[in-house]
Amino acid sequence: MVISPLTAKTHINRAMTKLHARDRAQLVVLAYESGLVTPRGF
């Protein structure tokens, strides 16, 4: 699956708006806290 960089930026900006996140780093924190993603073990 391939999407354009502009499409990716649009999705990120919409997620930030809906979740009231101030930046992409906060989106990552929210994803971890909600259990959407889990850290990989090395």
CSV table of C-alpha atoms in Angstrom, one decimal, residues 5 8-17 19-32:
chain,number,residue,atom,x,y,z
A,5,PRO,CA,3.4,12.2,1.8
A,8,ALA,CA,0.1,11.0,5.4
A,9,LYS,CA,0.4,14.5,6.7
A,10,THR,CA,-3.3,15.1,6.4
A,11,HIS,CA,-4.1,12.0,8.4
A,12,ILE,CA,-1.6,13.0,11.1
A,13,ASN,CA,-3.1,16.5,11.3
A,14,ARG,CA,-6.6,15.2,11.6
A,15,ALA,CA,-5.6,12.8,14.3
A,16,MET,CA,-3.9,15.6,16.2
A,17,THR,CA,-7.0,17.7,15.9
A,19,LEU,CA,-7.1,14.0,20.0
A,20,HIS,CA,-6.2,17.6,21.0
A,21,ALA,CA,-2.5,16.7,20.6
A,22,ARG,CA,0.0,19.5,20.3
A,23,ASP,CA,2.6,17.5,18.2
A,24,ARG,CA,3.3,14.1,16.7
A,25,ALA,CA,5.3,13.1,19.8
A,26,GLN,CA,2.2,13.5,21.9
A,27,LEU,CA,0.3,11.2,19.4
A,28,VAL,CA,2.9,8.5,20.1
A,29,VAL,CA,2.5,8.9,23.8
A,30,LEU,CA,-1.3,8.7,23.5
A,31,ALA,CA,-0.9,5.5,21.4
A,32,TYR,CA,1.2,3.8,24.0
